[in-house]
Coordinates of C-alpha atoms and ligand atoms in Angstrom, one line a residue:
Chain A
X2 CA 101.6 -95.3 -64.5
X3 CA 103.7 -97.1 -66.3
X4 CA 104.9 -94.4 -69.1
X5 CA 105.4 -91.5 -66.4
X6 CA 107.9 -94.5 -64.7
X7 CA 109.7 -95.0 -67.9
X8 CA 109.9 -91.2 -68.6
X9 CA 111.3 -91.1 -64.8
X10 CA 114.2 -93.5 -65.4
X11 CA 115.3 -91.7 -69.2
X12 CA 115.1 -88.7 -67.2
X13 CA 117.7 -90.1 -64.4
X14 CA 119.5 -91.6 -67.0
X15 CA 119.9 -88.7 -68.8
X16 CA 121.0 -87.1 -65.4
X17 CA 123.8 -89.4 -64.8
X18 CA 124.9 -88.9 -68.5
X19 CA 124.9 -85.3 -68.0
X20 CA 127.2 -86.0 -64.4
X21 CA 129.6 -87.8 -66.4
X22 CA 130.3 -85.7 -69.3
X23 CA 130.6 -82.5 -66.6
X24 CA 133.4 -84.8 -65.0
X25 CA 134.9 -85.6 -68.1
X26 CA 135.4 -82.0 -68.8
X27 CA 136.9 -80.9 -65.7
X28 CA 139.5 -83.7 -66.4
X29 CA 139.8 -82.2 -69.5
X30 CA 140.8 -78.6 -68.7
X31 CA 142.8 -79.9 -65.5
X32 CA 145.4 -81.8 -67.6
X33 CA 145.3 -78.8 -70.5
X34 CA 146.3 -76.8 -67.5
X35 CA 148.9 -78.9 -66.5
X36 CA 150.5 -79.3 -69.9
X37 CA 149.9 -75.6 -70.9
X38 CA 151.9 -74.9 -67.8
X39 CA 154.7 -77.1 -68.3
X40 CA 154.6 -76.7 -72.0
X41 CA 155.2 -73.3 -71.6
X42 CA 157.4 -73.4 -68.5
X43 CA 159.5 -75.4 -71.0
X44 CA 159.8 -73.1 -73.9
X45 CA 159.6 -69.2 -72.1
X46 CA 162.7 -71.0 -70.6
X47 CA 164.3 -71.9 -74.1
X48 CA 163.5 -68.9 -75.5
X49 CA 165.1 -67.0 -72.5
X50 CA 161.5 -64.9 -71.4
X51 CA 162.5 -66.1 -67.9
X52 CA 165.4 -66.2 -66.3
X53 CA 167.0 -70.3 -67.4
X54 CA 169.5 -70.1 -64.6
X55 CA 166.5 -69.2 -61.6
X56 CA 163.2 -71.2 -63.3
X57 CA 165.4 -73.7 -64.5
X58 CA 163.3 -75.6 -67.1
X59 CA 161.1 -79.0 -66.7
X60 CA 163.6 -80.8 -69.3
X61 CA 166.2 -80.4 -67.1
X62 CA 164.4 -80.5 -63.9
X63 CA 163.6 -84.5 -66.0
X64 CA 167.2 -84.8 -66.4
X65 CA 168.3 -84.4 -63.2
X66 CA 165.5 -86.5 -61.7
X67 CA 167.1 -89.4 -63.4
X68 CA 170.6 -88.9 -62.7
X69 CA 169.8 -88.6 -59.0
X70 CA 167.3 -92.0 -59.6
X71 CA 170.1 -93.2 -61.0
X72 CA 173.3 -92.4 -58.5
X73 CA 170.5 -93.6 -55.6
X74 CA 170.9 -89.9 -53.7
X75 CA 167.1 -88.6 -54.6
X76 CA 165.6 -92.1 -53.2
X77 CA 168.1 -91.8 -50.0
X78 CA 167.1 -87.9 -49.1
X79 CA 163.3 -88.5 -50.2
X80 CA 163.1 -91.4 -47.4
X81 CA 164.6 -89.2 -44.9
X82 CA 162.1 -86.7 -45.2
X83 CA 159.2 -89.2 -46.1
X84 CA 160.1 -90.9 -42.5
X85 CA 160.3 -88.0 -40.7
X86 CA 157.4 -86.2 -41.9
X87 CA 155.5 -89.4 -40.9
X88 CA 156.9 -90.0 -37.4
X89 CA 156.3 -85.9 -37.0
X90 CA 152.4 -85.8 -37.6
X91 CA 151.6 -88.8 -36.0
X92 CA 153.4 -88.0 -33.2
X93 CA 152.3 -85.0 -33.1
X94 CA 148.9 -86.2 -33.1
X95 CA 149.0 -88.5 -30.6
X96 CA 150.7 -86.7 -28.2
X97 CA 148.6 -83.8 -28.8
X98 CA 145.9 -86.1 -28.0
X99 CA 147.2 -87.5 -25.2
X100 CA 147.8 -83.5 -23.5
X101 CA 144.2 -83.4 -24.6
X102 CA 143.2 -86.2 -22.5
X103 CA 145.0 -84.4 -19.6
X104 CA 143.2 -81.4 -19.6
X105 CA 139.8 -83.2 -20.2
X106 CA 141.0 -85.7 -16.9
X107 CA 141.8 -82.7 -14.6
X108 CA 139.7 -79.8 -15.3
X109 CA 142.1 -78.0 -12.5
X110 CA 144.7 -78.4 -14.8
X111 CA 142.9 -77.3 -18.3
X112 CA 142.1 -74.5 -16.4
X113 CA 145.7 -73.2 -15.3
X114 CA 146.9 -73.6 -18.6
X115 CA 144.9 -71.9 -20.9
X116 CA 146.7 -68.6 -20.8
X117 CA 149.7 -70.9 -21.8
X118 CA 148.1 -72.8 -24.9
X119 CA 146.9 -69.7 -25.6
X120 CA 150.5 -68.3 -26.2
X121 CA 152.2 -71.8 -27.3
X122 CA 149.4 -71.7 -30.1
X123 CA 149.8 -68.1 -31.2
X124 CA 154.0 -68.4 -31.6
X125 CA 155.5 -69.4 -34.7
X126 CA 157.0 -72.7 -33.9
X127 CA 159.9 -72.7 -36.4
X128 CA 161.6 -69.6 -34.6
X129 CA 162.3 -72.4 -32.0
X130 CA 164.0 -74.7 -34.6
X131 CA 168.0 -73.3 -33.3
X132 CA 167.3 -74.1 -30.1
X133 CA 165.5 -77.4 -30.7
X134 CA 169.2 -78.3 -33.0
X135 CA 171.1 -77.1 -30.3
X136 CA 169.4 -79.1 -27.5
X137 CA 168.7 -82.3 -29.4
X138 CA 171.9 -82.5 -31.7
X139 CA 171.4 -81.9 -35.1
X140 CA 170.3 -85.3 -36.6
X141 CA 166.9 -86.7 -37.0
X142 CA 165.6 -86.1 -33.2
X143 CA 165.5 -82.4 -34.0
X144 CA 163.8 -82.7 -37.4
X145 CA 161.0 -84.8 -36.3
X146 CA 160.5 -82.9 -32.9
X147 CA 160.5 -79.8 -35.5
X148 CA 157.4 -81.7 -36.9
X149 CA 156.1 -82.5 -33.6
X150 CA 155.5 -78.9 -32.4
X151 CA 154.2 -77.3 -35.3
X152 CA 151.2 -79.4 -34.8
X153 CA 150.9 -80.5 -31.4
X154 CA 149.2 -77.6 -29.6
X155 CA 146.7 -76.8 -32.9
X156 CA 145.7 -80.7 -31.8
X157 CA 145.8 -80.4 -28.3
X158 CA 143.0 -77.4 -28.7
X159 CA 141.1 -78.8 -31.2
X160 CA 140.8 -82.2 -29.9
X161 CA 140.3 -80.9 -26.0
X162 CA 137.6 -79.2 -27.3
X163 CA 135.9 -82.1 -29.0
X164 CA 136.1 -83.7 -25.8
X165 CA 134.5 -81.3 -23.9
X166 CA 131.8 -81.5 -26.6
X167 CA 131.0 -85.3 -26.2
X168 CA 127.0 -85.4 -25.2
X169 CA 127.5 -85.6 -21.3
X170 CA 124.4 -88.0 -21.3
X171 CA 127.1 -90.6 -22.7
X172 CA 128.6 -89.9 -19.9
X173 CA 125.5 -90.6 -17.2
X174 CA 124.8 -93.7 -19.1
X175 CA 128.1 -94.8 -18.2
X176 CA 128.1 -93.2 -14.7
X177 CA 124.8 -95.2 -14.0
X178 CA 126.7 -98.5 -15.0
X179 CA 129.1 -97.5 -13.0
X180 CA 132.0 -96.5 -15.2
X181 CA 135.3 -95.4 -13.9
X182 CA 136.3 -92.1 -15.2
X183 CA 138.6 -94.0 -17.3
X184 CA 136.0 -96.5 -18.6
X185 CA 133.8 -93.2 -19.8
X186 CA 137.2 -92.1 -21.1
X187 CA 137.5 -95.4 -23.2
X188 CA 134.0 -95.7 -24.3
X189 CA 132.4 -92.4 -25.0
X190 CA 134.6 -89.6 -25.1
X191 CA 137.3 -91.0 -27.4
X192 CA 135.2 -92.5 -29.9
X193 CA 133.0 -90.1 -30.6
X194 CA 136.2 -87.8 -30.8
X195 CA 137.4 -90.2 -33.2
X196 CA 136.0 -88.2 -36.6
X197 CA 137.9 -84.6 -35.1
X198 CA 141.0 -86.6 -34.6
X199 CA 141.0 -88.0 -38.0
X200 CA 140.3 -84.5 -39.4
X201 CA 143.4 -83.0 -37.5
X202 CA 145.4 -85.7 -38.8
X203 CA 144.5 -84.4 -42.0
X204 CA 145.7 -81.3 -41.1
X205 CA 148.7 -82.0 -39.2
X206 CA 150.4 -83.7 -42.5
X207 CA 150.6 -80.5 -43.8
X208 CA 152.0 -79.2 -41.1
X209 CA 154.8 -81.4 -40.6
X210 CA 156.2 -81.0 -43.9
X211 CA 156.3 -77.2 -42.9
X212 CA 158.8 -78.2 -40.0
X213 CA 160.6 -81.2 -41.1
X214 CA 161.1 -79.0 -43.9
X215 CA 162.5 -76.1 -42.2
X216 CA 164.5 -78.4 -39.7
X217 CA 166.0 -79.7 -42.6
X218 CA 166.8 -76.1 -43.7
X219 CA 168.6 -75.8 -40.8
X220 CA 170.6 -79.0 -39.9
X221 CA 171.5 -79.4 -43.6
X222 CA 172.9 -82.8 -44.2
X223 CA 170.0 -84.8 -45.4
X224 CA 166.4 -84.8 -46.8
X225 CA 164.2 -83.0 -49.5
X226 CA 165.0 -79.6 -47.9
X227 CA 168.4 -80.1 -47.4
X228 CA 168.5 -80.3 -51.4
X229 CA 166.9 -77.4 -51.4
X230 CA 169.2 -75.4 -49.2
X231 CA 172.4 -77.0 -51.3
X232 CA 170.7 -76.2 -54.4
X233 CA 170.6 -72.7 -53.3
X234 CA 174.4 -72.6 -52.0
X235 CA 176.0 -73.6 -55.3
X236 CA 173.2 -72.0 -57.2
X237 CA 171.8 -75.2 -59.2
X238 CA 167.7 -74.0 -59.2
X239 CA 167.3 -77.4 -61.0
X240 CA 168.1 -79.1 -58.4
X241 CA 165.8 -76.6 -56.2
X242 CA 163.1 -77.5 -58.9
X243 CA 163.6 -81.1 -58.5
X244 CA 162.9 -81.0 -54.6
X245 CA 159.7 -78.7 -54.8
X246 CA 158.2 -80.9 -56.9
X247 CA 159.0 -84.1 -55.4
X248 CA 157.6 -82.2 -52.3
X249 CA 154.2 -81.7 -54.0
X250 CA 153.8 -85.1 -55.3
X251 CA 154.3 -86.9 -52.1
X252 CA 152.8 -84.2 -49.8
X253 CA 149.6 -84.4 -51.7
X254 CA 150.0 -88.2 -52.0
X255 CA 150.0 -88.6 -48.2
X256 CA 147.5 -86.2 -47.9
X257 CA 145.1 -88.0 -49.9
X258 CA 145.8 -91.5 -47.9
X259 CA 144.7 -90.1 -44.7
X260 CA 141.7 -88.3 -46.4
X261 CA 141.0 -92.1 -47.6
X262 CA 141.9 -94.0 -44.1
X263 CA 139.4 -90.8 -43.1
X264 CA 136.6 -91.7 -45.5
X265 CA 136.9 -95.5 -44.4
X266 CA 136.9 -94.8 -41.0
X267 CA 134.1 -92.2 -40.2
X268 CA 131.6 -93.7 -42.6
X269 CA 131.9 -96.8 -40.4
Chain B
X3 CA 112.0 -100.9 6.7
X4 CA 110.6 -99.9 3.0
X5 CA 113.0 -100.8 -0.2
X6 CA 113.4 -97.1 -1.0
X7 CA 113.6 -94.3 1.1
X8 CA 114.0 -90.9 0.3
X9 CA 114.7 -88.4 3.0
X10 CA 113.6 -85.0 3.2
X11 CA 115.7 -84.3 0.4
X12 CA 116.1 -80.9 -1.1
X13 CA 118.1 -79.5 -3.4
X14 CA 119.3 -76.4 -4.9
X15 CA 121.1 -75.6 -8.4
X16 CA 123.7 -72.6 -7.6
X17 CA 124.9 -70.9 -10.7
X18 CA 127.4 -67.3 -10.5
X19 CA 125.0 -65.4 -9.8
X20 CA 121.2 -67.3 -8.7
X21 CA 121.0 -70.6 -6.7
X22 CA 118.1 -72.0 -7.9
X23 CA 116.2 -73.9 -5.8
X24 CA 115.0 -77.4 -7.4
X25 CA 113.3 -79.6 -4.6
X26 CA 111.8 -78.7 -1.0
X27 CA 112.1 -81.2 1.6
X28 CA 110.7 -84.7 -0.3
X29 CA 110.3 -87.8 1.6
X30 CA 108.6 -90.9 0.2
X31 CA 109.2 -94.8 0.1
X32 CA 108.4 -97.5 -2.4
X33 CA 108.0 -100.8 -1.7
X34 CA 109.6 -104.1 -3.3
X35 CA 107.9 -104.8 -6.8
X36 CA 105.8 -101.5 -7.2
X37 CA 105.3 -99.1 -9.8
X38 CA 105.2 -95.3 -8.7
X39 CA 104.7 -92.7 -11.4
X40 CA 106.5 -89.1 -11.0
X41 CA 103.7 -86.6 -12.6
X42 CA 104.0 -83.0 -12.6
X43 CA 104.9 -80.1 -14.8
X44 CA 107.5 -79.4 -16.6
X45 CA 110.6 -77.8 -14.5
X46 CA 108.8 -79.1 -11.4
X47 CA 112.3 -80.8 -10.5
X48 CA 111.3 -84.7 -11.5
X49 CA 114.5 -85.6 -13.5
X50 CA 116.5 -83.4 -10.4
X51 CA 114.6 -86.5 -8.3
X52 CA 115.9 -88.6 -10.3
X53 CA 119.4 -88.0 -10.6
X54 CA 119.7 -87.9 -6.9
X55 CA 117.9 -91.3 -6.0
X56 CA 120.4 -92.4 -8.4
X57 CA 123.7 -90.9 -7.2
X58 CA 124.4 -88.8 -10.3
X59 CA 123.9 -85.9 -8.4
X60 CA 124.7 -84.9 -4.2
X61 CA 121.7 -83.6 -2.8
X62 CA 122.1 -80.3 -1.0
X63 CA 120.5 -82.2 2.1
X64 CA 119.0 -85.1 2.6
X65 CA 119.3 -88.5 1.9
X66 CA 118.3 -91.8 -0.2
X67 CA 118.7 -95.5 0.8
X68 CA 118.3 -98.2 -0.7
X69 CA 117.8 -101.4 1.0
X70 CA 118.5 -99.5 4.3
X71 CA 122.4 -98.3 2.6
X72 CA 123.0 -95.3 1.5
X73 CA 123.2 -95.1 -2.5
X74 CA 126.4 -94.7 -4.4
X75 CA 127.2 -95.3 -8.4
X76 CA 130.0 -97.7 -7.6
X77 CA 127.3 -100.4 -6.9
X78 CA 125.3 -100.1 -9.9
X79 CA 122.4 -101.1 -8.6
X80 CA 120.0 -98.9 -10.3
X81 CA 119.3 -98.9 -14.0
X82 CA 118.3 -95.3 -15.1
X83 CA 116.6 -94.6 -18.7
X84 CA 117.4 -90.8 -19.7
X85 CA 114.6 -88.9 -22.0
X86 CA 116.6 -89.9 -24.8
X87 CA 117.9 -93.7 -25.5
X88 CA 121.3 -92.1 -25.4
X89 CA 122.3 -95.8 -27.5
X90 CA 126.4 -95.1 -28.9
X91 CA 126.0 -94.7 -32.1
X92 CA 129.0 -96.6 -32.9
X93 CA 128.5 -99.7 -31.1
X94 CA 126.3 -102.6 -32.7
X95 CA 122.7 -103.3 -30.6
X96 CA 124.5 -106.3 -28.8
X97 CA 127.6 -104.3 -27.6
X98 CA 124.8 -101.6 -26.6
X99 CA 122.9 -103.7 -24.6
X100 CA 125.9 -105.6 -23.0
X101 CA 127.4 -102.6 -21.8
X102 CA 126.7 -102.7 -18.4
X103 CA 127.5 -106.3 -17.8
X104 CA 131.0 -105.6 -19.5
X105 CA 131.5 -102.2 -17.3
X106 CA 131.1 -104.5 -14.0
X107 CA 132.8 -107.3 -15.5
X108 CA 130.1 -109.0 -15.3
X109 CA 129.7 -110.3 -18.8
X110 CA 129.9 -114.3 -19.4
X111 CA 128.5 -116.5 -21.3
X112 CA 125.6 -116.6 -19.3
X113 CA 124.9 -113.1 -18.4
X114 CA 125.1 -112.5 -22.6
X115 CA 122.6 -115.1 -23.6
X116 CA 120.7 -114.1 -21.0
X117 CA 120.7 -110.1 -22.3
X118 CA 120.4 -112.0 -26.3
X119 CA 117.3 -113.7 -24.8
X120 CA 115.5 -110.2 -23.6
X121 CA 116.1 -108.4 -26.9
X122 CA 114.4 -111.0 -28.5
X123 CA 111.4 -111.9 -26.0
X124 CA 111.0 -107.5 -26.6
X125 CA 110.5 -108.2 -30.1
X126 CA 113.9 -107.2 -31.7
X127 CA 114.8 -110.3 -34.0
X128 CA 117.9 -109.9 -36.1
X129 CA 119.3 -106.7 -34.8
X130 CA 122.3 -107.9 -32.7
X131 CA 124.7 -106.5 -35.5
X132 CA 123.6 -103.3 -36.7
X133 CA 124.1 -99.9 -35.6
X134 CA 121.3 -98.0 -33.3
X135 CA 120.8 -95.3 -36.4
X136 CA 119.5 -98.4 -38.7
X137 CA 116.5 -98.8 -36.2
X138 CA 113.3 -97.0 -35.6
X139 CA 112.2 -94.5 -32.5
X140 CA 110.7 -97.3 -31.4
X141 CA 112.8 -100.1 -31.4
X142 CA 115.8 -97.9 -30.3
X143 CA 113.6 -97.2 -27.0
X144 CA 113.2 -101.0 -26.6
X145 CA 117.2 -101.9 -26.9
X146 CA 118.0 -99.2 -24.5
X147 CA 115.1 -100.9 -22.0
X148 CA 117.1 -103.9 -22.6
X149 CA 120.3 -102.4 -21.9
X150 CA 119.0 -100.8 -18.4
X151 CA 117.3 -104.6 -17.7
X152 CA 120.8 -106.1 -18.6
X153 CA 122.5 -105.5 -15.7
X154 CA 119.4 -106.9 -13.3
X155 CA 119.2 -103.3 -11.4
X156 CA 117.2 -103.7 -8.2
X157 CA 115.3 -100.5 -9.2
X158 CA 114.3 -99.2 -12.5
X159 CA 113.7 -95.4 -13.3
X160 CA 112.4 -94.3 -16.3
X161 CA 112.3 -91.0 -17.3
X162 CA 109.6 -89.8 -19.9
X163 CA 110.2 -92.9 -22.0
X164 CA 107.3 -92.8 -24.5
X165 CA 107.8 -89.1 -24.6
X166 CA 109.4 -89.1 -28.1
X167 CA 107.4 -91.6 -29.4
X168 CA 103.9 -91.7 -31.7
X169 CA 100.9 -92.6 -29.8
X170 CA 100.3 -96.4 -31.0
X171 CA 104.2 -97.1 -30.6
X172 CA 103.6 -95.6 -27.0
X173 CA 100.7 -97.9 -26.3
X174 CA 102.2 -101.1 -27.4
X175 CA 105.8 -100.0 -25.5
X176 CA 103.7 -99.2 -22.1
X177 CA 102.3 -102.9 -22.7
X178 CA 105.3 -104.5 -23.4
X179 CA 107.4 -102.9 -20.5
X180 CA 104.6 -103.2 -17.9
X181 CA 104.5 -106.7 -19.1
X182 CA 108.4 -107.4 -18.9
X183 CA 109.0 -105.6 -15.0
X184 CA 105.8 -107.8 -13.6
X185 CA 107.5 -110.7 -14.7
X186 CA 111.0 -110.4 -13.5
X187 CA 108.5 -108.3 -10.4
X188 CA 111.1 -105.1 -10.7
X189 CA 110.6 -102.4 -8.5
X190 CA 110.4 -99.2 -11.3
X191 CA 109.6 -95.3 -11.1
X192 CA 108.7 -93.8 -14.1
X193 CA 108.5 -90.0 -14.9
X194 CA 105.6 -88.5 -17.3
X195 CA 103.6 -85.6 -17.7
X196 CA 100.8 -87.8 -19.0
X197 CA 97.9 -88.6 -16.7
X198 CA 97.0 -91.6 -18.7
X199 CA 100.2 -93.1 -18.7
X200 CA 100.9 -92.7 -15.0
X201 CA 98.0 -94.2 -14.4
X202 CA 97.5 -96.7 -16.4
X203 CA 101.3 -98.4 -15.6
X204 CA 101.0 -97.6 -12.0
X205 CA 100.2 -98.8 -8.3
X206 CA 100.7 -95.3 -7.0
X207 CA 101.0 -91.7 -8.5
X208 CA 102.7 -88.9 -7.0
X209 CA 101.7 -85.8 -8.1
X210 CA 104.7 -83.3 -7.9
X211 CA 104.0 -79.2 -8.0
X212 CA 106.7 -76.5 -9.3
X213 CA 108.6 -73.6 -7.8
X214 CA 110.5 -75.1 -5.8
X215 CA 109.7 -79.2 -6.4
X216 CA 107.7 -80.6 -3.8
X217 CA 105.2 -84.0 -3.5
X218 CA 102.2 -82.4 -3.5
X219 CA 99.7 -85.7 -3.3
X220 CA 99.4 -89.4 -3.5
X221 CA 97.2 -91.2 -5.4
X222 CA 96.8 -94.9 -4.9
X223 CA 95.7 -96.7 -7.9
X224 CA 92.5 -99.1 -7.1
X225 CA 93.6 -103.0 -7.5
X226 CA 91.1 -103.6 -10.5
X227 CA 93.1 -101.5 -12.6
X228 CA 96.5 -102.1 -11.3
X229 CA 95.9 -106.1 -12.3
X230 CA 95.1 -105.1 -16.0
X231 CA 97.6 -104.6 -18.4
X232 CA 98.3 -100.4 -19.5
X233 CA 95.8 -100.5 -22.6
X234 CA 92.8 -102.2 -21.0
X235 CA 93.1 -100.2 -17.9
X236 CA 92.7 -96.8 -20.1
X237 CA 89.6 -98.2 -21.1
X238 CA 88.1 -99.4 -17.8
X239 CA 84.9 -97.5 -15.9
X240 CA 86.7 -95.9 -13.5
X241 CA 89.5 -94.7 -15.4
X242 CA 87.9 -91.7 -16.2
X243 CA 87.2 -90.5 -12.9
X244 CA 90.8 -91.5 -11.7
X245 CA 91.7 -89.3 -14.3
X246 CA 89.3 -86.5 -13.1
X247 CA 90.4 -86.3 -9.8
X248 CA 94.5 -85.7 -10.5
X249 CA 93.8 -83.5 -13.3
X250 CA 91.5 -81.4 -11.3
X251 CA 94.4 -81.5 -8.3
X252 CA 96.7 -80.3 -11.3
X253 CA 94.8 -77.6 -12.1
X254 CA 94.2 -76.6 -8.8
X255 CA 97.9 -75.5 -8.5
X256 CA 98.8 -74.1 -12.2
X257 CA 95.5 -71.5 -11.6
X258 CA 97.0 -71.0 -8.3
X259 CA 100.5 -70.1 -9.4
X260 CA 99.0 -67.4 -11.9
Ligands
ATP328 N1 122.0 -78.3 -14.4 C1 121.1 -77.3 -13.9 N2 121.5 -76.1 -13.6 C2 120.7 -75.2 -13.1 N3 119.3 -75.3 -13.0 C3 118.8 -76.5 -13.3 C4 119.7 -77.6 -13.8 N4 118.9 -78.7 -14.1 C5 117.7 -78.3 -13.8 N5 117.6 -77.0 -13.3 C6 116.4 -76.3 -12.9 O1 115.8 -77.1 -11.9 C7 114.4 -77.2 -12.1 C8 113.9 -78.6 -12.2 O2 114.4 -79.2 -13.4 P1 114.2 -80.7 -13.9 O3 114.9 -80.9 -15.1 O4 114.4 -81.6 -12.7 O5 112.6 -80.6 -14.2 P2 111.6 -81.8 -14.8 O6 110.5 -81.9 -13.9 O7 112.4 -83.0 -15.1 O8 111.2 -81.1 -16.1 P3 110.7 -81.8 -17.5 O9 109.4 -82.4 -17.2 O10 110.6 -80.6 -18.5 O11 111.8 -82.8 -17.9 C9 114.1 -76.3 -13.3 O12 113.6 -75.1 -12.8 C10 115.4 -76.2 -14.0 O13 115.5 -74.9 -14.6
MG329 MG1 112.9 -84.0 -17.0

């Protein structure tokens, strides 16, 4: 017994070994990628292969970034966009969860508007970004309600239909006891919703950058994309450059904290 | 007047296109403190039965009282065991089992220590703080028994309890629940497809026949074996020809319906 138990535990070790060094390598070629791609971002741009005055370059994208660290403007439009992006998806989730719970509460009323979620869902929601600036001023109201609608009606389906999918024995249980329809509201069909509305909040983050991005486009006196669109007007790419990136970092940054909240919270 | 009284109920399921018709005209009564057993084959409308003695469902006609008033959920005077524990998987054991009382707003001090008493007396030491998916088949069978006894329904329905369950786990559970409902002297119906269990927990069996539901006959359980606890009765003398007798009636209408 007691050799075959030994050879079992070499083996597993050697297993684990063979787990790490596999992660070790993917590390590897991720950063060679990275620096192969800036590396040679940096010097097709010296040597003039691309265009300098469109790719800009990653020294001078560096520059800037610390003149506008410096001068305080990068910190001042990153928060504006950082805030509304937040306020966006989780408004937009909870009031997409909130029409949810309205259509699960009156099935009369899920039913009559299907056709209509049906067409909110299919229509690109920016195209209503003029209006939305005309109607709400253009200021941060617009921007964040720019947010709200890209994702609201994706999570009023999604989560409507994770309500409808709730066991309806929960719901006898509760019936038995005898629950109000709010009480089987409260205990059964919001909880066990809970994992879907983590997911779409997952989701939804994504999505509001989309439209506080393209509000910002459009109102153009503050934020990330507002750099963007003034970068483009007096033609300084680095300064386009500068906002992508930022833009990446903290989009996947929050992305990753609600994937972690997510991990904490549906593993219980 | 009887404690339960069902009254020619019957009861039809209506779909698009079929209405499919459940139970024919059932009446029957049970007493204060008895045991009746539901057997009959499967789709022969028991769990229908069921839901309408306890006001999940309207009956297409007929009625049910209890105590001499008509039933209604708002009461919640019946506990009700589904086929399935049906625990919520994301509430510990103890806010499982005190549910009910908290639904009614009935939960004190009392009423909880009460509830914290019953797990333990079933034999469910130490489980207050986990989660139903850290228990057994078993034991998850016995916390939702304890969360349909919390609430100190006057009449307890179980449907198919042991159903899910390994055969020794059965017989210990059919001990331990006939056990439990003689002492606080609940009224109870249970639902099975098993001879032996109905009656072996029973004072009375009511065999039910399919197509649509209807109480086909009543078996009264002799006194001997109603006094002794589930696993001596299955080995008494006159089990087997108790047994005999309703499986014989069973047969009687599955040949017929062929
Ligand atoms: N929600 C429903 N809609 C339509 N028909 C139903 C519904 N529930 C049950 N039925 C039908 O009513 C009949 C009785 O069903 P029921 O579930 O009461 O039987 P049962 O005796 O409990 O069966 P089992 O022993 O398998 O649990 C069956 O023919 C079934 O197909
Ligand atoms: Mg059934």
């Amino acid at each position: 017994m007691k050799p075959s138990k030994n050879n079992a535990d070499l083996l597993h070790k050697q297993y684990v070994h063979s787990l790490k060094r596999e992660k070790r390598k993917v590390r590897l070629y991720q950063l060679l990628i990275f620096l192969l791609f800036f590396t040679s971002w940096e010097f097709s741009s010296k040597m003039k292969a691309i265009d300098p005055l469109l790719f800009s370059s990653p020294s001078k994208i560096i520059d800037l970034l610390f003149s506008k660290l410096h001068d305080g403007t990068l910190m001042e439009n990153l928060s504006v966009t950082l805030i509304e992006t937040i306020v966006g998806f989780i408004l937009g989730t909870l009031l997409g969860t909130l029409l949810a719970a309205i259509l699960w509460w009156s099935p009369m009323v899920s039913k009559v508007l299907d056709p209509y979620l049906v067409i909110l869902n299919a229509m690109p929601k920016v195209a209503l970004g003029p209006i939305l600036i005309v109607g709400l001023g253009p200021g941060y109201a617009s921007i964040i309600s720019m947010g709200v609608i890209i994702s609201i009606i994706i999570t009023t389906i999604v989560v409507y239909t994770a309500f409808r999918e709730v066991d309806s024995n929960f719901l006898k249980v509760l019936r038995i006891f005898g629950a109000s329809r709010f009480q089987c509201f409260w205990e059964a069909i919001l909880p066990a919703s809970f994992p879907t509305i983590i997911s779409t909040l997952k989701v939804n983050v994504g999505l509001s950058w989309v439209g506080v991005i393209v509000g910002e486009f459009l109102v153009s006196s503050k934020g990330l994309g507002y750099m963007i669109t003034y970068g483009f007007q007096v033609f300084d790419f680095t300064l386009v450059w500068l906002a992508l990136l930022v833009i990446a970092v903290f989009a996947t940054v929050m992305y990753q904290i609600v994937a972690f909240i997510e991990r904490k919270i549906v593993k219980e | 007047m009887s404690f339960l009284s069902v009254q020619n109920i019957k009861h039809s399921y209506f779909t698009k296109s079929t209405a499919v018709a459940a139970l024919s005209d059932i009446s029957l009564e049970v007493k204060e403190g008895e045991f009746v057993s539901f057997l009959g084959p499967s789709g022969c409308g028991k769990t229908t039965l069921l839901s309408i003695i306890s006001g999940l469902i309207e009956p297409t006609e007929g009625r049910v009282l209890l105590e001499g008033q008509p039933i209604s959920l708002a009461d919640a005077k019946i506990g009700y065991m589904l086929q399935q524990d049906y625990l919520f998987p994301w509430k510990t054991i103890e806010e499982n089992i005190l549910l009910g009382l908290k639904l009614s707003k009935r939960l004190t001090e009392q009423s909880k220590s009460a509830s914290l008493n019953l797990l333990r007396q079933i034999g469910l030491i130490g489980v207050e703080t986990q989660l139903p998916k850290q228990l057994s088949g078993g034991m998850r069978q016995r916390v939702a028994l304890v969360r349909t006894l919390a609430t100190e329904p006057k009449l307890l329905m179980l449907d198919e309890p042991f159903s899910a369950l390994d055969y020794q786990t059965k017989l210990k559970l059919e001990d331990l629940i006939s056990a439990t409902l003689k002492q606080f002297n609940k009224t109870a119906i249970l639902v099975t497809h098993d001879i032996s269990e109905a009656i072996s927990m029973s004072d009375r069996v009511l065999l039910f026949s399919p197509g649509p539901g209807r109480l086909h006959k009543v078996f009264d359980i002799p006194d001997v074996i109603k006094n002794l606890t589930p696993f001596e009765a299955r080995n008494h003398e006159l089990f087997p020809e108790i047994f005999q007798t309703i499986w014989k009636e069973l047969e009687s209408f599955e040949t017929f319906k062929k």
